[in-house]
JSON list of C-alpha atoms in Angstrom, two decimals:
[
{"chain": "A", "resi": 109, "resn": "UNK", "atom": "CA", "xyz": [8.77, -9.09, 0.14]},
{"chain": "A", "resi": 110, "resn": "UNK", "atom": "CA", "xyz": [7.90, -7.82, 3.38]},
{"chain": "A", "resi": 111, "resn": "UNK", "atom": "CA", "xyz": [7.93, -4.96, 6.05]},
{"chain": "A", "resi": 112, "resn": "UNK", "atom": "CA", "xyz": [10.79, -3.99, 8.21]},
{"chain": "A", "resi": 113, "resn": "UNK", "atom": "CA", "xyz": [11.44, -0.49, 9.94]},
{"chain": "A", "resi": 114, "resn": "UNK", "atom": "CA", "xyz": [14.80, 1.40, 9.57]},
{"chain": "A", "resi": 115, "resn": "UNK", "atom": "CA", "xyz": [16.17, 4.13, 11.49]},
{"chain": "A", "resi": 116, "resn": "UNK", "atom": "CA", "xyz": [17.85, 6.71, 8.91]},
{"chain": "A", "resi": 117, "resn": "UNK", "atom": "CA", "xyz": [20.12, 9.43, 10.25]},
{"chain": "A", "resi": 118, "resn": "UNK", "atom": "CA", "xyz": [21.01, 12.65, 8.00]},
{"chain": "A", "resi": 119, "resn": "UNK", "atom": "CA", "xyz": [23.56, 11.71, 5.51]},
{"chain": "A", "resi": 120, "resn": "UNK", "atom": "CA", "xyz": [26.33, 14.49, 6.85]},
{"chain": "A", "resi": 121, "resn": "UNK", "atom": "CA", "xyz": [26.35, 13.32, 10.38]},
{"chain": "A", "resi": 122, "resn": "UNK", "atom": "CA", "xyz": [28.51, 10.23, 11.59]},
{"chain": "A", "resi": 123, "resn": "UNK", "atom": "CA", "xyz": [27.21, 6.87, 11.90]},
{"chain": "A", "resi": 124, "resn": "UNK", "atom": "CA", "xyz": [23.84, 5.60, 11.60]},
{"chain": "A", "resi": 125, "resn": "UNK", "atom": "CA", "xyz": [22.26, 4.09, 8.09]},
{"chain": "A", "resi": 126, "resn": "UNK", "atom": "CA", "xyz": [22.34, 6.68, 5.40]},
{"chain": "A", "resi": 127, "resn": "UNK", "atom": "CA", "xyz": [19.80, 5.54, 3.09]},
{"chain": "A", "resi": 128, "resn": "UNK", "atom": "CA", "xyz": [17.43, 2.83, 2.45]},
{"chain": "A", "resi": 129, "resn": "UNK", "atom": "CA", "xyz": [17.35, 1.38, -1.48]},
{"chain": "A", "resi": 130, "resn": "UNK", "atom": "CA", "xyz": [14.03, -0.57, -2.25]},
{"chain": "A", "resi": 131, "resn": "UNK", "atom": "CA", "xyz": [14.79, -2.46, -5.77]},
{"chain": "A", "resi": 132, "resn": "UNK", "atom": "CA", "xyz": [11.65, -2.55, -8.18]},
{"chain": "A", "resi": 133, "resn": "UNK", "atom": "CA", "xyz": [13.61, -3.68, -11.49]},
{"chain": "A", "resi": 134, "resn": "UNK", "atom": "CA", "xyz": [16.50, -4.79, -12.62]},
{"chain": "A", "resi": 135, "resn": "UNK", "atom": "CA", "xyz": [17.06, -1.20, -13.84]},
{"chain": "A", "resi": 136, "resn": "UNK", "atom": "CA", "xyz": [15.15, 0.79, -10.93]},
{"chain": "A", "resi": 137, "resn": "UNK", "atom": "CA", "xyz": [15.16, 1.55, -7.55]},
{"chain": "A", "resi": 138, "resn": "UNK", "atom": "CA", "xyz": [13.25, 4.32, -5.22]},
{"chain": "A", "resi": 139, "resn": "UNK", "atom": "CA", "xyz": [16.30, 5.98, -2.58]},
{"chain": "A", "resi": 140, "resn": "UNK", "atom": "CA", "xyz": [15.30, 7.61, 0.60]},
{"chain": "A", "resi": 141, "resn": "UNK", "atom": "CA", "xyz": [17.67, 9.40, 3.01]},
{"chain": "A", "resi": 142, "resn": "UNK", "atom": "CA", "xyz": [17.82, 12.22, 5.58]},
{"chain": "A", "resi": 143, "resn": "UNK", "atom": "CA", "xyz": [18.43, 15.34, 4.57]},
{"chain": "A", "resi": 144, "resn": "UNK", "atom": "CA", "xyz": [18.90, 18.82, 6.06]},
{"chain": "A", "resi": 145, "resn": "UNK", "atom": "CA", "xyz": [18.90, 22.18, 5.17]},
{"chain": "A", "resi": 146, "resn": "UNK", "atom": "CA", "xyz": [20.58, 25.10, 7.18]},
{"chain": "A", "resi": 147, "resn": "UNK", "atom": "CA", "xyz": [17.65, 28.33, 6.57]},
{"chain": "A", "resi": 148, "resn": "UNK", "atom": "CA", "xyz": [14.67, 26.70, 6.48]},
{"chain": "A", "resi": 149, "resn": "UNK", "atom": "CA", "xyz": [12.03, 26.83, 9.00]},
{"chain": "A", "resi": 150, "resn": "UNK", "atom": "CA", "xyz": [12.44, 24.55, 11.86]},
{"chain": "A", "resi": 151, "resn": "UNK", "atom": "CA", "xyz": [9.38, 22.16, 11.30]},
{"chain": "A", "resi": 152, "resn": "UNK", "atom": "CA", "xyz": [11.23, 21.51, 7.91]},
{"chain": "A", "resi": 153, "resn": "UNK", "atom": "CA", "xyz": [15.24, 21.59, 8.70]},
{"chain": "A", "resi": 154, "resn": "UNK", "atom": "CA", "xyz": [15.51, 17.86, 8.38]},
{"chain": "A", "resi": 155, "resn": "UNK", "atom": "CA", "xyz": [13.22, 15.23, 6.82]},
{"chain": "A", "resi": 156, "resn": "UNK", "atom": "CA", "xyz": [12.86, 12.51, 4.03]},
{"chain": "A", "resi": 157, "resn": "UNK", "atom": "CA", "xyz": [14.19, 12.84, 0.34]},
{"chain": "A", "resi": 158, "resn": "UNK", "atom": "CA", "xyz": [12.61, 10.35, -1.77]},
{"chain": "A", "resi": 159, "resn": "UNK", "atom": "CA", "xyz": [13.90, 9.74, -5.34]},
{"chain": "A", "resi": 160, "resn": "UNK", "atom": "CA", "xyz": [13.90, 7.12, -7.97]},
{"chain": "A", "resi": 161, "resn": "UNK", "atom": "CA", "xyz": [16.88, 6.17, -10.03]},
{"chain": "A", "resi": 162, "resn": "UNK", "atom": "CA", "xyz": [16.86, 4.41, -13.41]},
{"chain": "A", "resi": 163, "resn": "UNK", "atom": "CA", "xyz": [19.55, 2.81, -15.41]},
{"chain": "A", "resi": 164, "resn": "UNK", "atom": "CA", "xyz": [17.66, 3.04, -18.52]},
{"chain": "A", "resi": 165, "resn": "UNK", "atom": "CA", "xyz": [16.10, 6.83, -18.50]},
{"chain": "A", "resi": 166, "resn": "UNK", "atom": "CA", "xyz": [16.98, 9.45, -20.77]},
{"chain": "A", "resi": 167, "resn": "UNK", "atom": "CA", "xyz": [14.31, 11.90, -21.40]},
{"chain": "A", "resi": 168, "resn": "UNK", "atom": "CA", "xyz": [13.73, 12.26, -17.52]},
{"chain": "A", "resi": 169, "resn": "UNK", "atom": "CA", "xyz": [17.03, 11.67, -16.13]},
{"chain": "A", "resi": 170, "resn": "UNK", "atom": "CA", "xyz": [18.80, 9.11, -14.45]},
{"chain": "A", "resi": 171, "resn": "UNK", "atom": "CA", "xyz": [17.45, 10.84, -10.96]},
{"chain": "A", "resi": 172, "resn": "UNK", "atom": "CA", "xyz": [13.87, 12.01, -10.30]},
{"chain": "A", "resi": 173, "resn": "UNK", "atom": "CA", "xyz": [13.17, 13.66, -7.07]},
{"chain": "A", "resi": 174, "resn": "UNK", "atom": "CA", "xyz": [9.50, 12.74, -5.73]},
{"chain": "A", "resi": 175, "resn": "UNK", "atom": "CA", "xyz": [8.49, 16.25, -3.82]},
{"chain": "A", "resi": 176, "resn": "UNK", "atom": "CA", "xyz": [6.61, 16.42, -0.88]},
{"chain": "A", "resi": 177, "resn": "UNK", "atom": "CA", "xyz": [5.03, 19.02, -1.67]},
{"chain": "A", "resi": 178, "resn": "UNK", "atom": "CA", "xyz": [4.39, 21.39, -5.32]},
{"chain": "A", "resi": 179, "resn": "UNK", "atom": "CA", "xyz": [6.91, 23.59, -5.96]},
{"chain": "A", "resi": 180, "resn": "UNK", "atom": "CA", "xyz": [5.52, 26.99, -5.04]},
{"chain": "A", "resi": 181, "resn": "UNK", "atom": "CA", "xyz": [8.15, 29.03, -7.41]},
{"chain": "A", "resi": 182, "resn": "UNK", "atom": "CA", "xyz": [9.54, 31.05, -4.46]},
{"chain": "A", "resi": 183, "resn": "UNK", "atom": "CA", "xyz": [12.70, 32.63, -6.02]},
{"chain": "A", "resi": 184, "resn": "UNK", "atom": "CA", "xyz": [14.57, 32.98, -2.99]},
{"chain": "A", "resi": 185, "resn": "UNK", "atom": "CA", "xyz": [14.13, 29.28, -1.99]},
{"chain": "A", "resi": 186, "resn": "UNK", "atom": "CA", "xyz": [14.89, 28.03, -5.07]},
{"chain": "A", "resi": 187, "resn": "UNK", "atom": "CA", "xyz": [18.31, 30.14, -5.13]},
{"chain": "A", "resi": 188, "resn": "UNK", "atom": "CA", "xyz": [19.14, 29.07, -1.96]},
{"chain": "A", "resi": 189, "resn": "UNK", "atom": "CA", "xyz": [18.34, 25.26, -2.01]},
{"chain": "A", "resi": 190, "resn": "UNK", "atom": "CA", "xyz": [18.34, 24.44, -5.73]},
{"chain": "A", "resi": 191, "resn": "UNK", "atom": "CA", "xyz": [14.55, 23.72, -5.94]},
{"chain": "A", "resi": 192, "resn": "UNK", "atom": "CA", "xyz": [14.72, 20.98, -3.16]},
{"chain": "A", "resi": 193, "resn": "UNK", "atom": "CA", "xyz": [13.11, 23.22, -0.66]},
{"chain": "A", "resi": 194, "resn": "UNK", "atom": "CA", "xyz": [10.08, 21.31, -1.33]},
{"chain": "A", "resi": 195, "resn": "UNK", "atom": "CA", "xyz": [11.14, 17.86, -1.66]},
{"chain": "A", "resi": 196, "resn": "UNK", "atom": "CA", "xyz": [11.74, 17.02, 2.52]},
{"chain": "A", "resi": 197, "resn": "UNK", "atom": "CA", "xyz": [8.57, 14.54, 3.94]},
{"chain": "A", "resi": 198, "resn": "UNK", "atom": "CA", "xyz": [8.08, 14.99, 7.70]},
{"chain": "A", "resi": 199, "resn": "UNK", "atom": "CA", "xyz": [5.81, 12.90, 8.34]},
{"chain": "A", "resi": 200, "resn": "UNK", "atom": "CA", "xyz": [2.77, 9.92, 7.33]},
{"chain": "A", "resi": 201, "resn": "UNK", "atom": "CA", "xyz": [3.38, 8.25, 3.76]},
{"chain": "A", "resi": 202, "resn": "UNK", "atom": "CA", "xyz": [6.17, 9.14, 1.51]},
{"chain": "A", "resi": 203, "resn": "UNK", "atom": "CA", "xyz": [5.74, 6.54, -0.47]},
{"chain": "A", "resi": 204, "resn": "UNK", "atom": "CA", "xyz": [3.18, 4.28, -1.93]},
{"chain": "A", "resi": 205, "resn": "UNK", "atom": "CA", "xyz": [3.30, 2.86, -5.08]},
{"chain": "A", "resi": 206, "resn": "UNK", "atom": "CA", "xyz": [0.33, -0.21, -6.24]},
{"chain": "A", "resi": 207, "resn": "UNK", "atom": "CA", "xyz": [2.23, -0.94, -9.52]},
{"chain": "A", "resi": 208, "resn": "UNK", "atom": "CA", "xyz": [5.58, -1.83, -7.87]},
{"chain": "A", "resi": 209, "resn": "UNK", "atom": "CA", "xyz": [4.45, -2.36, -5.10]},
{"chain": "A", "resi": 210, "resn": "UNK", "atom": "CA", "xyz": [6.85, -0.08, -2.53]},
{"chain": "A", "resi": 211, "resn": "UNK", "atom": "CA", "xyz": [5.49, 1.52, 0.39]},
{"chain": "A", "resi": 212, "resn": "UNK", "atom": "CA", "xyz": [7.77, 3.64, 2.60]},
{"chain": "A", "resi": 213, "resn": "UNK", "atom": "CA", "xyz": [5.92, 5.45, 5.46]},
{"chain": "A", "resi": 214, "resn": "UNK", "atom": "CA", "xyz": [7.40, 7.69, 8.17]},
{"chain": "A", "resi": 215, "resn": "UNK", "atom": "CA", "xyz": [7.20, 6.20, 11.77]},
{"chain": "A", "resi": 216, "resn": "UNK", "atom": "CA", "xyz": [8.76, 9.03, 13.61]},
{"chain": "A", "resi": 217, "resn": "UNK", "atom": "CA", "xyz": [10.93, 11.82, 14.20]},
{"chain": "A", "resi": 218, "resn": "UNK", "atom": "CA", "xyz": [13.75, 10.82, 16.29]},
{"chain": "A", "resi": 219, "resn": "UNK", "atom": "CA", "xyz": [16.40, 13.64, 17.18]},
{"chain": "A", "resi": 220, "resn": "UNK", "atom": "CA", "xyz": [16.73, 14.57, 13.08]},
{"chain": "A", "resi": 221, "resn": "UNK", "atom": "CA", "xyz": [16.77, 11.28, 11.86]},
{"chain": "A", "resi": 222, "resn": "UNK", "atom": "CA", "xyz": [13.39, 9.50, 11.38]},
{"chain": "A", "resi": 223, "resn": "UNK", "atom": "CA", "xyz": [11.96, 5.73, 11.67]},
{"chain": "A", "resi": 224, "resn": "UNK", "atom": "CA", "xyz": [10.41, 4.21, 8.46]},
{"chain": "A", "resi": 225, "resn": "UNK", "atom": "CA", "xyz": [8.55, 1.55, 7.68]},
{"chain": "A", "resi": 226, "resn": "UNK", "atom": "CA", "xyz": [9.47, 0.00, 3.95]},
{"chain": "A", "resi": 227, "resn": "UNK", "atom": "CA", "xyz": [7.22, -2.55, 2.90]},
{"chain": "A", "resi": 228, "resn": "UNK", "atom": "CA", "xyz": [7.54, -4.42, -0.91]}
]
């Protein structure tokens, strides 16, 4: 229980921390990491892929991505970055969840990683 700040740096670069894991079960956890994506629009080459990953789920998946934004169903996107175009947070709060409780909130943008805050 607490608040600490991380600094995450895109998981195919060297060094840095890769990913922050924030436990909320014995069986669950919500992941976030850097991503990038050569193709996109510069304001949205790099940011913050949330997801949550159960031991337990079936129906759902092990995996769930939480997008940042809806998925707009633009074909040529969604060929070209397997329906994740949508899932990269730039900025403010990526994360906050009253029933867990998990909060994981952007600080800033620094060179393409970013600074979070992760509070539980």
């Amino acid at each position: 229980t607490g608040s600490s700040e991380i600094l995450l740096t895109p998981i195919h670069e060297k060094g840095g921390k890769k990913a922050v894991v924030i436990p909320i079960s014995a069986t669950e956890a919500y992941v976030a990491e850097v991503r990038g994506g050569d193709g996109l629009p510069e304001a949205k080459k790099f940011g913050v892929l949330l997801y949550r990953v159960s031991l337990t789920a079936r129906r759902e998946g092990f995996l769930r991505v939480i997008a940042a934004a809806p998925d707009d169903l633009d074909p040529t996107l969604e060929r070209r970055f397997v329906a994740l175009y949508n899932a990269l947070y730039t900025g403010g709060v990526v994360l906050d969840d009253e029933a867990t409780p998990a909060r994981i909130e952007i600080i800033e943008r620094v060179g393409k990683g970013f600074r979070l805050r992760v509070t539980r």
